[in-house]
Coordinates of C-alpha atoms in Angstrom, one line a residue:
Chain D
M1 CA -0.5 49.2 -50.1
T2 CA -1.1 52.6 -50.3
N3 CA -2.5 52.6 -46.6
E4 CA 0.5 51.1 -45.7
K5 CA 3.0 53.9 -47.2
H6 CA 0.6 56.3 -45.9
Y7 CA 1.0 54.7 -42.1
E8 CA 4.8 54.8 -42.7
S9 CA 4.8 58.3 -43.6
C10 CA 2.7 59.4 -40.8
A11 CA 4.8 57.3 -38.6
K12 CA 7.7 59.3 -39.7
I13 CA 6.6 62.8 -39.0
E14 CA 5.4 62.0 -35.4
E15 CA 8.6 63.3 -34.0
A16 CA 8.1 66.9 -36.2
L17 CA 4.3 66.6 -35.0
G18 CA 5.2 66.6 -31.3
A19 CA 8.1 69.1 -31.8
V20 CA 5.4 71.5 -33.2
L21 CA 2.6 70.5 -31.0
S22 CA 4.9 71.0 -28.1
G23 CA 6.2 74.4 -29.1
D24 CA 9.7 73.6 -29.4
A25 CA 9.9 72.8 -33.2
S26 CA 12.9 74.2 -35.7
P27 CA 11.4 76.0 -38.8
A28 CA 12.5 72.8 -40.7
E29 CA 10.2 71.0 -38.6
R30 CA 7.1 73.1 -38.9
A31 CA 7.5 73.1 -42.6
R32 CA 7.8 69.5 -42.5
V33 CA 4.5 69.3 -40.8
E34 CA 3.0 71.9 -42.8
A35 CA 3.9 70.0 -46.0
H36 CA 2.6 66.7 -44.5
L37 CA -1.0 67.9 -43.3
S38 CA -1.5 69.3 -46.6
S39 CA -1.6 66.1 -48.1
C40 CA -2.9 63.7 -45.2
P41 CA -6.4 64.2 -44.1
V42 CA -6.2 61.6 -41.3
C43 CA -3.2 63.7 -39.6
R44 CA -4.8 67.1 -40.5
A45 CA -7.9 66.1 -38.6
T46 CA -5.6 64.7 -35.5
F47 CA -3.7 67.9 -35.5
T48 CA -6.4 70.2 -35.3
D49 CA -7.9 68.2 -32.3
F50 CA -4.7 68.0 -30.4
A51 CA -3.9 71.3 -30.7
P52 CA -6.9 72.9 -28.6
F53 CA -7.0 69.8 -26.9
L54 CA -3.5 70.8 -25.4
A55 CA -4.3 74.4 -24.8
R56 CA -7.3 73.0 -22.6
L57 CA -5.1 70.6 -20.7
R58 CA -2.5 73.4 -19.9
K59 CA -5.2 75.5 -18.9
S60 CA -6.9 72.9 -16.3
A61 CA -4.0 71.2 -15.2
Q62 CA -3.5 71.7 -11.6
S63 CA -0.2 73.1 -10.0
S64 CA 1.8 71.1 -7.5
P65 CA 2.3 73.1 -4.6
V66 CA 5.5 72.6 -3.3
P67 CA 5.1 71.5 0.7
D68 CA 6.2 74.0 3.1
G69 CA 9.7 73.6 4.5
L70 CA 10.6 71.1 2.0
A71 CA 14.3 72.6 1.5
E72 CA 15.0 72.7 5.4
R73 CA 13.8 68.9 5.3
V74 CA 16.4 68.4 2.2
L75 CA 19.1 70.0 4.3
A76 CA 18.4 67.9 7.4
R77 CA 19.0 64.7 5.0
L78 CA 22.4 65.9 4.3
P79 CA 25.6 64.7 6.3
T80 CA 25.9 67.5 9.3
P81 CA 28.0 70.6 8.3
A82 CA 31.4 69.1 10.2
S83 CA 31.3 66.4 7.7
R84 CA 29.2 67.6 5.0
V85 CA 31.8 68.8 2.4
V86 CA 35.4 68.6 3.0
P87 CA 37.1 71.4 1.2
F88 CA 38.6 70.1 -1.7
P89 CA 42.3 71.5 -1.3
R90 CA 42.1 69.9 2.2
R91 CA 41.1 66.5 0.6
I92 CA 44.0 66.9 -2.0
R93 CA 46.3 67.3 1.1
W94 CA 44.8 64.4 2.9
A95 CA 44.9 62.1 -0.2
A96 CA 48.5 63.2 -0.8
G97 CA 49.6 62.3 2.4
A98 CA 48.2 58.9 2.5
L99 CA 49.1 58.1 -1.2
A100 CA 52.5 59.3 -0.5
G101 CA 52.7 56.9 2.6
L102 CA 51.8 53.8 0.8
A103 CA 53.9 55.3 -2.0
A104 CA 57.1 55.0 -0.1
A105 CA 56.1 51.9 1.8
A106 CA 55.4 50.1 -1.4
G107 CA 57.0 51.9 -4.6
F108 CA 53.4 52.6 -5.4
V109 CA 52.3 53.7 -8.8
L110 CA 49.7 56.1 -8.4
I111 CA 46.7 56.3 -11.2
V112 CA 45.7 59.4 -11.6
G113 CA 43.9 61.5 -14.4
R114 CA 44.0 59.4 -17.7
G115 CA 46.9 57.3 -17.0
P116 CA 49.6 56.0 -14.7
V117 CA 51.8 58.5 -13.1
P118 CA 54.7 57.3 -11.4
M119 CA 55.4 58.4 -8.1
R120 CA 59.1 58.9 -6.6
V121 CA 58.9 59.4 -3.0
P122 CA 62.2 58.8 -1.5
S123 CA 61.7 59.6 1.8
H124 CA 58.8 60.2 4.0
E125 CA 58.6 61.1 7.8
P126 CA 56.2 57.9 9.0
I127 CA 59.0 55.7 7.3
A128 CA 61.8 57.2 9.0
T129 CA 60.0 57.1 12.3
L130 CA 59.4 53.7 11.4
S131 CA 63.2 52.8 10.8
Q132 CA 64.0 54.4 14.0
A133 CA 61.1 53.0 16.3
A134 CA 60.4 49.8 15.6
P135 CA 63.5 48.4 13.8
E136 CA 61.8 44.8 13.7
A137 CA 59.6 45.9 10.9
Q138 CA 62.5 46.0 8.5
S139 CA 62.8 42.4 8.5
A140 CA 59.2 42.1 7.5
S141 CA 60.0 44.1 4.4
P142 CA 63.6 45.0 3.8
A143 CA 63.3 46.3 0.3
A144 CA 60.5 48.7 1.3
V145 CA 62.0 49.8 4.3
S146 CA 65.7 50.0 2.6
S147 CA 64.0 52.4 -0.2
A148 CA 62.8 54.5 2.8
T149 CA 66.0 54.9 4.5
A150 CA 68.0 55.7 1.5
P151 CA 66.8 58.7 0.1
S152 CA 69.0 58.8 -2.7
E153 CA 67.8 55.7 -4.0
P154 CA 64.5 55.5 -6.2
P155 CA 61.9 53.2 -4.8
P156 CA 61.0 49.9 -6.5
R157 CA 58.3 50.4 -9.0
A158 CA 55.3 48.4 -9.6
A159 CA 55.4 46.7 -12.9
P160 CA 53.6 48.1 -15.6
G161 CA 49.8 47.0 -15.6
A162 CA 50.4 45.0 -12.2
P163 CA 50.3 47.6 -9.1
R164 CA 51.1 46.5 -5.8
R165 CA 48.2 45.6 -3.6
L166 CA 47.8 46.8 0.0
S167 CA 47.6 43.1 0.9
S168 CA 51.0 42.7 -0.2
I169 CA 52.5 45.1 2.0
P170 CA 53.5 43.8 5.9
P171 CA 51.1 45.1 8.1
D172 CA 53.6 46.4 10.4
L173 CA 54.7 48.8 7.5
L174 CA 51.4 49.7 6.5
A175 CA 50.1 50.7 9.9
E176 CA 52.9 53.1 10.4
A177 CA 52.8 54.4 6.5
V178 CA 49.0 55.3 7.1
P179 CA 48.8 56.1 10.7
E180 CA 45.6 57.7 10.0
I181 CA 44.4 54.1 9.3
D182 CA 43.6 51.9 12.6
N183 CA 44.6 48.3 11.8
P184 CA 44.7 48.6 8.3
M185 CA 44.8 44.9 7.4
E186 CA 41.3 44.3 9.3
R187 CA 39.6 47.5 7.6
L188 CA 41.0 45.8 4.2
A189 CA 38.8 42.8 5.2
E190 CA 36.1 44.8 6.3
I191 CA 35.7 46.7 3.3
G192 CA 36.5 43.3 1.0
S193 CA 38.5 45.5 -1.4
E194 CA 42.4 45.5 -1.7
G195 CA 42.4 48.7 -3.8
I196 CA 43.9 51.8 -2.8
E197 CA 41.0 54.0 -3.1
G198 CA 39.1 51.6 -0.8
E199 CA 41.9 51.9 1.8
I200 CA 41.7 55.6 1.7
L201 CA 37.6 55.6 1.8
A202 CA 37.9 53.4 4.9
S203 CA 39.7 55.8 7.0
I204 CA 37.4 58.4 6.0
P205 CA 34.7 58.6 8.8
A206 CA 31.3 60.0 8.0
T207 CA 32.1 60.4 4.3
D208 CA 30.3 58.8 1.2
P209 CA 32.6 55.9 0.1
G210 CA 32.0 57.0 -3.4
D211 CA 33.0 60.5 -2.8
M212 CA 36.9 59.8 -2.1
T213 CA 36.8 57.4 -5.0
N214 CA 35.3 59.6 -7.6
M215 CA 37.6 62.2 -6.5
I216 CA 40.7 59.9 -7.0
E217 CA 39.3 58.6 -10.3
N218 CA 38.3 62.1 -11.6
L219 CA 41.3 64.1 -10.8
T220 CA 41.8 66.6 -13.8
D221 CA 45.5 67.0 -14.8
R222 CA 45.9 70.5 -12.8
E223 CA 44.4 68.6 -9.7
A224 CA 46.8 65.6 -10.0
E225 CA 49.9 68.2 -10.6
E226 CA 48.6 69.9 -6.9
V227 CA 48.5 66.6 -5.4
L228 CA 52.0 65.8 -6.8
A229 CA 53.5 69.5 -5.7
E230 CA 51.9 68.6 -2.2
L231 CA 54.0 65.3 -2.2
Q232 CA 57.3 67.2 -3.0
K233 CA 56.2 69.8 -0.4
M234 CA 56.4 66.4 2.1
E235 CA 59.3 65.2 0.7
G236 CA 61.3 68.3 1.2
Chain Z
M1 CA 25.6 83.8 -8.4
T2 CA 24.9 81.5 -11.0
T3 CA 23.8 78.0 -10.5
Q4 CA 27.0 76.7 -12.3
E5 CA 29.2 79.1 -10.1
S6 CA 27.1 77.6 -7.0
L7 CA 27.9 74.3 -8.1
A8 CA 31.9 74.9 -8.4
R9 CA 31.7 76.6 -4.6
A10 CA 29.8 73.5 -3.7
R11 CA 32.4 71.0 -5.0
A12 CA 35.1 73.3 -3.4
G13 CA 33.4 72.5 -0.1
D14 CA 31.6 75.6 0.4
A15 CA 28.1 74.5 2.5
A16 CA 26.0 77.4 1.7
A17 CA 26.7 77.1 -2.3
F18 CA 25.0 73.8 -2.0
E19 CA 22.3 75.0 0.4
G20 CA 21.8 77.6 -2.2
I21 CA 21.4 74.9 -5.0
V22 CA 18.8 72.7 -2.6
R23 CA 16.7 75.9 -2.2
E24 CA 16.8 76.9 -5.8
W25 CA 16.0 73.4 -7.1
S26 CA 14.0 71.3 -4.5
G27 CA 10.7 72.7 -5.6
K28 CA 11.0 72.0 -9.1
I29 CA 12.2 68.6 -8.3
Y30 CA 9.4 67.9 -6.1
G31 CA 7.3 69.4 -9.1
L32 CA 8.5 66.8 -11.4
A33 CA 8.5 63.7 -8.9
F34 CA 4.7 65.0 -8.2
R35 CA 3.6 64.8 -12.0
M36 CA 5.5 61.5 -12.3
T37 CA 4.2 59.5 -9.2
G38 CA 0.9 62.0 -8.3
D39 CA 1.7 60.9 -4.6
P40 CA 3.0 63.8 -2.2
D41 CA 4.8 61.5 0.1
A42 CA 6.4 59.5 -2.4
S43 CA 7.5 62.7 -4.2
E44 CA 8.9 64.2 -1.1
E45 CA 11.1 61.1 -0.6
I46 CA 12.2 61.4 -4.1
A47 CA 13.2 65.0 -4.0
Q48 CA 15.1 64.7 -1.0
E49 CA 17.0 61.5 -1.8
T50 CA 17.7 63.5 -5.3
F51 CA 19.5 65.9 -3.2
V52 CA 21.4 63.5 -0.9
R53 CA 22.7 61.6 -4.0
A54 CA 23.9 64.7 -5.8
H55 CA 25.6 65.7 -2.7
A56 CA 27.2 62.4 -2.4
G57 CA 28.2 62.6 -5.9
I58 CA 29.1 66.4 -6.4
H59 CA 32.8 65.1 -7.2
S60 CA 32.0 63.1 -9.9
F61 CA 29.5 65.2 -11.7
R62 CA 31.9 66.9 -14.2
G63 CA 29.8 70.1 -15.2
E64 CA 29.4 68.9 -18.9
A65 CA 25.6 69.1 -18.3
S66 CA 23.7 71.8 -16.5
V67 CA 22.9 71.8 -12.9
G68 CA 19.2 71.3 -13.6
T69 CA 19.9 68.3 -16.1
W70 CA 22.1 66.7 -13.6
L71 CA 19.4 67.1 -10.9
Y72 CA 16.5 66.2 -13.0
R73 CA 18.2 63.0 -14.3
I74 CA 18.6 61.9 -10.7
A75 CA 15.1 62.1 -10.0
A76 CA 13.9 61.1 -12.9
N77 CA 15.8 57.9 -12.4
L78 CA 14.2 57.6 -8.7
C79 CA 11.0 58.1 -10.2
F80 CA 11.7 55.0 -12.7
A81 CA 13.2 52.9 -10.0
R82 CA 10.0 53.4 -7.7
S83 CA 7.6 52.6 -10.7
A84 CA 9.6 49.5 -11.4
S85 CA 9.7 48.2 -8.0
A86 CA 6.0 49.2 -7.1
G87 CA 4.8 47.5 -10.5
R88 CA 3.0 50.5 -11.7
T89 CA 0.8 51.7 -13.3
V90 CA -2.0 52.5 -11.4
P91 CA -5.4 52.6 -13.5
I92 CA -6.6 56.0 -14.3
E93 CA -10.2 54.8 -13.3
E94 CA -8.7 53.9 -9.7
A95 CA -6.3 56.9 -9.6
A96 CA -9.5 59.4 -10.2
E97 CA -13.1 58.7 -10.6
I98 CA -14.3 58.9 -14.4
R99 CA -16.7 61.6 -14.8
A100 CA -17.7 63.3 -17.8
F101 CA -16.5 67.0 -18.2
S102 CA -19.1 69.1 -18.1
P103 CA -20.1 71.7 -20.8
G104 CA -20.1 75.5 -19.7
P105 CA -18.3 77.4 -17.3
E106 CA -16.8 75.4 -14.6
T107 CA -17.4 75.7 -10.9
L108 CA -13.9 75.7 -8.7
T109 CA -15.0 72.2 -7.6
E110 CA -15.5 71.1 -11.4
A111 CA -11.8 72.8 -12.1
R112 CA -10.3 70.8 -9.4
E113 CA -12.1 67.7 -10.6
I114 CA -10.8 68.3 -14.3
G115 CA -7.3 68.9 -12.9
A116 CA -7.2 65.8 -10.9
R117 CA -8.7 63.6 -14.0
I118 CA -5.7 65.3 -15.9
G119 CA -3.1 64.6 -13.4
A120 CA -4.3 61.0 -13.4
A121 CA -4.4 60.7 -16.9
V122 CA -0.6 62.0 -16.8
A123 CA 0.3 59.6 -14.2
A124 CA -1.1 56.6 -16.0
L125 CA 1.3 57.1 -19.0
P126 CA 4.3 54.8 -19.4
D127 CA 7.4 56.0 -17.7
R128 CA 9.4 57.4 -20.5
E129 CA 6.2 59.0 -22.1
R130 CA 5.5 60.5 -18.8
A131 CA 8.8 62.1 -18.0
V132 CA 9.1 63.6 -21.4
F133 CA 5.5 65.0 -21.3
V134 CA 6.1 66.2 -17.7
L135 CA 9.6 67.9 -18.3
R136 CA 8.3 69.5 -21.3
E137 CA 4.6 70.8 -20.5
F138 CA 5.1 71.6 -16.6
E139 CA 9.0 72.0 -16.5
G140 CA 9.5 73.9 -19.5
R141 CA 12.3 71.8 -20.6
S142 CA 13.3 71.7 -24.3
H143 CA 13.3 68.5 -26.2
A144 CA 17.2 68.9 -26.2
E145 CA 17.5 69.1 -22.3
I146 CA 15.3 66.2 -22.1
A147 CA 16.9 64.0 -24.3
G148 CA 19.8 65.0 -22.0
I149 CA 18.1 64.2 -18.8
L150 CA 16.7 61.0 -19.9
G151 CA 19.6 60.0 -22.3
M152 CA 17.6 59.5 -25.4
A153 CA 18.0 61.1 -28.6
E154 CA 16.3 64.3 -29.2
N155 CA 14.0 63.1 -31.8
T156 CA 13.1 60.2 -29.6
A157 CA 11.9 62.7 -27.1
K158 CA 9.5 64.2 -29.8
V159 CA 8.1 60.8 -30.5
H160 CA 7.6 60.4 -26.9
Y161 CA 5.8 63.7 -26.7
F162 CA 3.2 62.9 -29.5
H163 CA 2.8 59.6 -28.0
A164 CA 1.9 61.0 -24.8
V165 CA -0.3 63.5 -26.3
R166 CA -2.1 60.8 -28.3
A167 CA -2.8 58.8 -25.2
L168 CA -3.9 61.5 -22.9
R169 CA -6.2 62.5 -25.9
R170 CA -7.9 59.1 -25.8
R171 CA -8.2 58.8 -22.1
L172 CA -9.4 62.5 -22.2
E173 CA -11.7 62.2 -25.0
D174 CA -14.4 64.7 -23.5
L175 CA -12.1 67.4 -22.5
R176 CA -13.1 70.3 -24.7

């Protein structure tokens, strides 16, 4: 029983012993270790063996020379400079454009920041173009087109908790709303996602898929305001 | 420019800023990988992959941790993944020929042999103990930083360190 108690006590001091041996201990940890060692010959023997052992090990451990040209080879693995990092403001403008198109087409609820932000986009150039150049599309989605051609009317909004899916938007309307995306319905099938982020991602060549998703999911409040400001400019 | 400032600029699209981070940290990340794997080729691959992933995920990094913590975390996870897929561990006897440490002044050859044995003994530690020991002893990270890198409590990092030293002492009992 005495031995068991002694073992528990030693086990509890391991964390402080580790801190002291590594040279990263607080004064309280040092005091704990000193108190324990003064009453425990087993740990005292261990400590007096480990401390010089570590000093010897530190002295003798081989360095790990960095191979020549490592940084250059790392840089060569990154995407080419042209597609390496799209400046964030441009990303925001791009996302704003794509999202505005989608919002105008479907009365989207854009999820930004920490909660849903209803987006009111009464008019948008691609939709206006659609109503003039492709009247047949109006029959495909009268509600959506009417919202686009009647700026004074707020667009229909998705019910809370049930945002519209891209797949529910008539293909012609979607293609016109997001001209950057060739054949968006096929792209949707390819990427196996009905999410707005996935659709945006699919239209960005040579960009890591996680990148834009992260950007959209992680917009700060200020960045979200910038997106909305861009949208307002486009409306104007 | 500090590393955190470089990160902010890299996030804003400044390729030169990210290049600066690569130049500052690639050697350190390679060092961690080398201590963890003992394999120069694997270490180079891990170092490269660390920055590829960091670059791809730079917009999801919120800057709550330091750049170093972030990069070390990616690299450590790659090391753990490699270890798991490769079915580690290399027995110390295979990693380095066991030979008694000779007393007295060391020749250069002897010093190299001792260094190789230490490296092999470190490489034979369990993943978490090895990572804690390497980050503390060779990368100079505090236990608080190590806890952040490896996603564990600071006290757990200290216990891992103690267990690593105890295991190394057993394996290198003739090191005086």
